[in-house]
PDB file of C-alpha atoms and ligand atoms in Angstrom:
ATOM      1  CA  MET U   1     116.552  86.098 105.277  1.00  0.00           C
ATOM      2  CA  PHE U   2     113.980  83.132 105.026  1.00  0.00           C
ATOM      3  CA  PHE U   3     111.592  85.105 106.878  1.00  0.00           C
ATOM      4  CA  ARG U   4     111.212  88.356 104.724  1.00  0.00           C
ATOM      5  CA  LYS U   5     110.622  86.026 101.837  1.00  0.00           C
ATOM      6  CA  LYS U   6     108.454  84.165 103.549  1.00  0.00           C
ATOM      7  CA  GLU U   7     107.066  87.642 104.717  1.00  0.00           C
ATOM      8  CA  ALA U   8     106.494  88.931 101.734  1.00  0.00           C
ATOM      9  CA  ASP U   9     105.068  85.807  99.670  1.00  0.00           C
ATOM     10  CA  ALA U  10     101.938  86.115 102.931  1.00  0.00           C
ATOM     11  CA  ALA U  11     100.661  89.898 103.039  1.00  0.00           C
ATOM     12  CA  PRO U  12     103.167  91.077  98.773  1.00  0.00           C
ATOM     13  CA  SER U  13     101.876  94.703  99.762  1.00  0.00           C
ATOM     14  CA  VAL U  14     101.120  97.233 101.752  1.00  0.00           C
ATOM     15  CA  ALA U  15      98.725  99.326  99.069  1.00  0.00           C
ATOM     16  CA  PRO U  16      99.541 103.292  99.342  1.00  0.00           C
ATOM     17  CA  GLY U  17      96.573 105.109  98.659  1.00  0.00           C
ATOM     18  CA  ALA U  18      92.446 105.325  99.867  1.00  0.00           C
ATOM     19  CA  GLY U  19      90.025 102.985  98.160  1.00  0.00           C
ATOM     20  CA  THR U  20      92.620 100.544  96.655  1.00  0.00           C
ATOM     21  CA  ALA U  21      90.191  97.565  95.807  1.00  0.00           C
ATOM     22  CA  GLY U  22      91.034  94.350  97.726  1.00  0.00           C
ATOM     23  CA  THR U  23      92.793  96.799 100.924  1.00  0.00           C
ATOM     24  CA  VAL U  24      91.099  97.998 104.100  1.00  0.00           C
ATOM     25  CA  PRO U  25      91.529 101.931 106.101  1.00  0.00           C
ATOM     26  CA  VAL U  26      93.217 101.409 108.788  1.00  0.00           C
ATOM     27  CA  SER U  27      94.956 104.372 111.210  1.00  0.00           C
ATOM     28  CA  MET U  28      96.491 104.123 114.554  1.00  0.00           C
ATOM     29  CA  THR U  29      98.988 106.048 116.387  1.00  0.00           C
ATOM     30  CA  VAL U  30     102.836 104.157 115.862  1.00  0.00           C
ATOM     31  CA  ASN U  31     105.466 105.550 118.837  1.00  0.00           C
ATOM     32  CA  GLY U  32     102.985 109.246 119.507  1.00  0.00           C
ATOM     33  CA  ARG U  33     102.804 109.922 115.497  1.00  0.00           C
ATOM     34  CA  ALA U  34      98.959 109.389 113.662  1.00  0.00           C
ATOM     35  CA  VAL U  35      99.898 107.241 110.956  1.00  0.00           C
ATOM     36  CA  SER U  36      97.036 105.532 108.845  1.00  0.00           C
ATOM     37  CA  ALA U  37      97.146 103.469 104.908  1.00  0.00           C
ATOM     38  CA  ASP U  38      94.741 101.251 103.221  1.00  0.00           C
ATOM     39  CA  ILE U  39      96.283  97.881 103.411  1.00  0.00           C
ATOM     40  CA  ASP U  40      95.917  94.323 102.267  1.00  0.00           C
ATOM     41  CA  PRO U  41      93.684  92.622 105.111  1.00  0.00           C
ATOM     42  CA  ARG U  42      96.493  90.244 105.111  1.00  0.00           C
ATOM     43  CA  THR U  43      99.091  92.819 106.588  1.00  0.00           C
ATOM     44  CA  LEU U  44     100.652  92.189 109.900  1.00  0.00           C
ATOM     45  CA  LEU U  45     100.906  94.365 112.308  1.00  0.00           C
ATOM     46  CA  VAL U  46     104.790  93.567 112.463  1.00  0.00           C
ATOM     47  CA  GLN U  47     105.048  94.553 108.614  1.00  0.00           C
ATOM     48  CA  PHE U  48     102.401  97.460 108.578  1.00  0.00           C
ATOM     49  CA  ILE U  49     105.993  98.449 111.837  1.00  0.00           C
ATOM     50  CA  ARG U  50     108.900  97.660 109.077  1.00  0.00           C
ATOM     51  CA  GLU U  51     107.569  97.881 105.967  1.00  0.00           C
ATOM     52  CA  ASN U  52     105.044 100.972 105.238  1.00  0.00           C
ATOM     53  CA  GLN U  53     106.000 102.943 108.733  1.00  0.00           C
ATOM     54  CA  ARG U  54     109.768 101.618 108.229  1.00  0.00           C
ATOM     55  CA  LEU U  55     111.046 100.760 111.218  1.00  0.00           C
ATOM     56  CA  THR U  56     113.019  98.868 111.230  1.00  0.00           C
ATOM     57  CA  GLY U  57     114.077  98.219 115.298  1.00  0.00           C
ATOM     58  CA  THR U  58     110.851  95.652 115.501  1.00  0.00           C
ATOM     59  CA  HIS U  59     112.138  91.932 114.930  1.00  0.00           C
ATOM     60  CA  VAL U  60     110.826  88.764 112.683  1.00  0.00           C
ATOM     61  CA  GLY U  61     112.693  85.366 114.871  1.00  0.00           C
ATOM     62  CA  CYS U  62     109.679  82.788 114.002  1.00  0.00           C
ATOM     63  CA  ASP U  63     106.880  84.173 112.808  1.00  0.00           C
ATOM     64  CA  THR U  64     104.763  81.304 114.504  1.00  0.00           C
ATOM     65  CA  SER U  65     105.036  83.390 118.377  1.00  0.00           C
ATOM     66  CA  GLN U  66     107.188  81.661 119.770  1.00  0.00           C
ATOM     67  CA  CYS U  67     110.306  84.063 119.707  1.00  0.00           C
ATOM     68  CA  GLY U  68     109.605  87.644 121.391  1.00  0.00           C
ATOM     69  CA  ALA U  69     111.732  89.631 118.769  1.00  0.00           C
ATOM     70  CA  CYS U  70     108.641  91.263 117.172  1.00  0.00           C
ATOM     71  CA  VAL U  71     107.237  92.185 120.937  1.00  0.00           C
ATOM     72  CA  VAL U  72     105.597  96.409 120.770  1.00  0.00           C
ATOM     73  CA  HIS U  73     103.483  97.901 123.067  1.00  0.00           C
ATOM     74  CA  LEU U  74     100.241  97.580 121.496  1.00  0.00           C
ATOM     75  CA  ASP U  75      97.921 100.542 123.899  1.00  0.00           C
ATOM     76  CA  GLY U  76      99.813 100.222 127.100  1.00  0.00           C
ATOM     77  CA  ARG U  77     100.567  95.696 126.918  1.00  0.00           C
ATOM     78  CA  ALA U  78     103.021  93.533 125.101  1.00  0.00           C
ATOM     79  CA  ALA U  79     102.692  92.108 121.911  1.00  0.00           C
ATOM     80  CA  LYS U  80     104.222  89.837 119.622  1.00  0.00           C
ATOM     81  CA  SER U  81     103.029  91.740 116.519  1.00  0.00           C
ATOM     82  CA  CYS U  82     103.803  89.002 114.575  1.00  0.00           C
ATOM     83  CA  THR U  83     100.617  87.280 115.259  1.00  0.00           C
ATOM     84  CA  VAL U  84      98.135  90.608 115.385  1.00  0.00           C
ATOM     85  CA  LEU U  85      96.553  91.497 112.169  1.00  0.00           C
ATOM     86  CA  ALA U  86      97.159  96.006 111.421  1.00  0.00           C
ATOM     87  CA  ALA U  87      93.553  96.255 111.052  1.00  0.00           C
ATOM     88  CA  THR U  88      92.822  95.065 113.790  1.00  0.00           C
ATOM     89  CA  CYS U  89      94.594  98.016 115.729  1.00  0.00           C
ATOM     90  CA  ASP U  90      92.613 100.764 113.933  1.00  0.00           C
ATOM     91  CA  GLY U  91      92.628 102.951 116.505  1.00  0.00           C
ATOM     92  CA  ALA U  92      95.933 101.453 118.559  1.00  0.00           C
ATOM     93  CA  LYS U  93      98.302 103.079 119.927  1.00  0.00           C
ATOM     94  CA  ILE U  94     101.795 101.398 118.960  1.00  0.00           C
ATOM     95  CA  THR U  95     105.152 102.318 120.615  1.00  0.00           C
ATOM     96  CA  THR U  96     107.985  99.670 118.988  1.00  0.00           C
ATOM     97  CA  ILE U  97     111.540 100.082 119.958  1.00  0.00           C
ATOM     98  CA  GLU U  98     111.847 103.128 118.299  1.00  0.00           C
ATOM     99  CA  GLY U  99     109.412 105.382 120.289  1.00  0.00           C
ATOM    100  CA  LEU U 100     111.274 104.671 123.751  1.00  0.00           C
ATOM    101  CA  ALA U 101     114.027 106.788 123.990  1.00  0.00           C
ATOM    102  CA  LYS U 102     112.766 110.449 124.967  1.00  0.00           C
ATOM    103  CA  ASP U 103     114.867 113.615 123.950  1.00  0.00           C
ATOM    104  CA  GLY U 104     117.946 111.942 123.365  1.00  0.00           C
ATOM    105  CA  LYS U 105     117.965 109.988 126.472  1.00  0.00           C
ATOM    106  CA  LEU U 106     117.844 106.699 125.992  1.00  0.00           C
ATOM    107  CA  HIS U 107     114.938 104.789 128.466  1.00  0.00           C
ATOM    108  CA  PRO U 108     116.391 103.338 131.851  1.00  0.00           C
ATOM    109  CA  MET U 109     115.920  99.928 130.078  1.00  0.00           C
ATOM    110  CA  GLN U 110     117.441 100.435 127.283  1.00  0.00           C
ATOM    111  CA  GLU U 111     120.584 101.791 129.567  1.00  0.00           C
ATOM    112  CA  ALA U 112     121.134  99.005 131.954  1.00  0.00           C
ATOM    113  CA  PHE U 113     120.429  97.002 128.930  1.00  0.00           C
ATOM    114  CA  ARG U 114     123.517  98.746 127.604  1.00  0.00           C
ATOM    115  CA  GLU U 115     125.156  98.966 130.760  1.00  0.00           C
ATOM    116  CA  HIS U 116     124.983  94.928 131.553  1.00  0.00           C
ATOM    117  CA  HIS U 117     125.585  94.216 128.194  1.00  0.00           C
ATOM    118  CA  GLY U 118     122.557  92.142 127.957  1.00  0.00           C
ATOM    119  CA  LEU U 119     122.844  91.436 124.202  1.00  0.00           C
ATOM    120  CA  GLN U 120     125.401  90.454 121.681  1.00  0.00           C
ATOM    121  CA  CYS U 121     123.839  90.215 118.557  1.00  0.00           C
ATOM    122  CA  GLY U 122     121.330  92.355 119.147  1.00  0.00           C
ATOM    123  CA  TYR U 123     118.761  90.419 117.372  1.00  0.00           C
ATOM    124  CA  CYS U 124     116.186  89.697 120.466  1.00  0.00           C
ATOM    125  CA  THR U 125     117.527  92.522 121.994  1.00  0.00           C
ATOM    126  CA  PRO U 126     114.253  94.703 120.371  1.00  0.00           C
ATOM    127  CA  GLY U 127     112.132  92.288 121.879  1.00  0.00           C
ATOM    128  CA  MET U 128     113.794  91.759 124.912  1.00  0.00           C
ATOM    129  CA  ILE U 129     113.142  95.331 126.123  1.00  0.00           C
ATOM    130  CA  MET U 130     109.924  96.116 125.138  1.00  0.00           C
ATOM    131  CA  ALA U 131     108.460  92.840 127.120  1.00  0.00           C
ATOM    132  CA  ALA U 132     110.783  94.167 130.457  1.00  0.00           C
ATOM    133  CA  VAL U 133     109.302  97.408 129.943  1.00  0.00           C
ATOM    134  CA  ASP U 134     105.759  95.775 129.790  1.00  0.00           C
ATOM    135  CA  ILE U 135     106.762  93.333 133.417  1.00  0.00           C
ATOM    136  CA  VAL U 136     107.474  95.947 134.124  1.00  0.00           C
ATOM    137  CA  ASN U 137     105.336  97.985 134.007  1.00  0.00           C
ATOM    138  CA  ARG U 138     102.904  95.305 135.079  1.00  0.00           C
ATOM    139  CA  LYS U 139     105.112  93.896 138.265  1.00  0.00           C
ATOM    140  CA  GLY U 140     106.483  97.439 139.052  1.00  0.00           C
ATOM    141  CA  GLY U 141     110.356  97.692 140.060  1.00  0.00           C
ATOM    142  CA  ASN U 142     111.425  95.406 142.600  1.00  0.00           C
ATOM    143  CA  ILE U 143     111.525  92.105 140.900  1.00  0.00           C
ATOM    144  CA  ASP U 144     113.034  89.042 141.724  1.00  0.00           C
ATOM    145  CA  GLU U 145     115.023  86.847 139.142  1.00  0.00           C
ATOM    146  CA  ALA U 146     112.953  83.505 139.246  1.00  0.00           C
ATOM    147  CA  THR U 147     109.482  86.164 138.349  1.00  0.00           C
ATOM    148  CA  ILE U 148     112.191  87.829 135.728  1.00  0.00           C
ATOM    149  CA  ARG U 149     112.457  84.685 134.189  1.00  0.00           C
ATOM    150  CA  HIS U 150     109.337  83.613 134.429  1.00  0.00           C
ATOM    151  CA  GLU U 151     108.001  86.669 132.805  1.00  0.00           C
ATOM    152  CA  LEU U 152     110.766  86.132 129.836  1.00  0.00           C
ATOM    153  CA  GLU U 153     109.021  83.038 129.165  1.00  0.00           C
ATOM    154  CA  GLY U 154     107.749  84.116 125.548  1.00  0.00           C
ATOM    155  CA  ASN U 155     111.405  85.511 124.950  1.00  0.00           C
ATOM    156  CA  ILE U 156     113.887  83.621 123.018  1.00  0.00           C
ATOM    157  CA  CYS U 157     117.759  84.626 123.054  1.00  0.00           C
ATOM    158  CA  ARG U 158     120.174  82.175 121.232  1.00  0.00           C
ATOM    159  CA  CYS U 159     123.289  83.953 121.989  1.00  0.00           C
ATOM    160  CA  THR U 160     123.235  85.151 126.375  1.00  0.00           C
ATOM    161  CA  GLY U 161     122.188  82.250 127.670  1.00  0.00           C
ATOM    162  CA  TYR U 162     120.270  85.222 129.647  1.00  0.00           C
ATOM    163  CA  HIS U 163     122.177  86.046 132.497  1.00  0.00           C
ATOM    164  CA  ASN U 164     122.708  89.377 131.650  1.00  0.00           C
ATOM    165  CA  ILE U 165     119.378  90.034 130.249  1.00  0.00           C
ATOM    166  CA  VAL U 166     118.183  88.850 133.656  1.00  0.00           C
ATOM    167  CA  ALA U 167     120.636  91.549 135.243  1.00  0.00           C
ATOM    168  CA  ALA U 168     119.994  93.572 132.475  1.00  0.00           C
ATOM    169  CA  ILE U 169     116.182  93.632 133.873  1.00  0.00           C
ATOM    170  CA  ARG U 170     116.523  94.171 137.215  1.00  0.00           C
ATOM    171  CA  ALA U 171     118.677  97.160 137.118  1.00  0.00           C
ATOM    172  CA  GLY U 172     116.229  98.640 134.273  1.00  0.00           C
ATOM    173  CA  ALA U 173     113.532  97.520 137.096  1.00  0.00           C
ATOM    174  CA  ALA U 174     114.848  99.403 140.058  1.00  0.00           C
ATOM    175  CA  ALA U 175     115.512 102.360 137.749  1.00  0.00           C
ATOM    176  CA  MET U 176     112.188 102.332 136.315  1.00  0.00           C
ATOM    177  CA  GLY U 177     111.419 102.753 139.569  1.00  0.00           C
ATOM    178  CA  GLY U 178     108.082 100.377 139.255  1.00  0.00           C
ATOM    179  CA  MET U 179     106.582 103.883 137.008  1.00  0.00           C
ATOM    180  CA  ARG U 180     105.500 103.483 134.087  1.00  0.00           C
ATOM    181  CA  GLN U 181     108.063 104.999 131.573  1.00  0.00           C
ATOM    182  CA  ALA U 182     106.905 103.408 128.051  1.00  0.00           C
ATOM    183  CA  ALA U 183     106.053 106.039 125.798  1.00  0.00           C
ATOM    184  CA  GLU U 184     103.068 105.126 124.757  1.00  0.00           C
TER     185      GLU U 184
HETATM  186  S1  FES F 201     108.422  87.190 114.720  1.00  0.00           S
HETATM  187 FE1  FES F 201     106.633  87.206 116.476  1.00  0.00          FE
HETATM  188  S2  FES F 201     107.272  86.082 117.944  1.00  0.00           S
HETATM  189 FE2  FES F 201     109.067  85.589 116.817  1.00  0.00          FE
HETATM  190  S1  FES F 202     121.751  88.616 121.095  1.00  0.00           S
HETATM  191 FE1  FES F 202     121.486  87.328 120.092  1.00  0.00          FE
HETATM  192  S2  FES F 202     119.920  86.531 119.566  1.00  0.00           S
HETATM  193 FE2  FES F 202     119.904  87.321 121.861  1.00  0.00          FE
END
């Protein structure tokens, strides 16, 4: 896929090993696990997550901060990881889609997407779910359709027409009960 080549061209290495010339050290917590690496300063957070941490649930759809496929939680708030330099996340807490389920049980928002079939190809889904949890964390569990559609402005789905996604988020929000249930 074209963006994979572009990613590789833009920042070809996430260099292992401390003290490598031209790299910077970074440490952060990813899904509750402390991680550190010496990285090319140009490394994007999404590259660090996917290529260094091998957490490939976070997707790249546009690379230009438009589609939302790359949304993760950065210190408890939704962030488009394609537009964040990993080096600026030193000391941060990152939660990816892989960090939402607990003890083998899906997060209520994941369960709602499954129940309401809020996806087709699934490419946008990790970003949608991470954005949805953030919406509920900020707006509470009793959010109406208009609010959800407005808040999803930064997340693009090419398949579903959004109807089931909105229904899933309403159900997920109710299930979350307005409580912060993200993993951070
Ligand atoms: S890949 Fe980050 S917004 Fe599209
Ligand atoms: S389900 Fe295919 S892009 Fe959203």
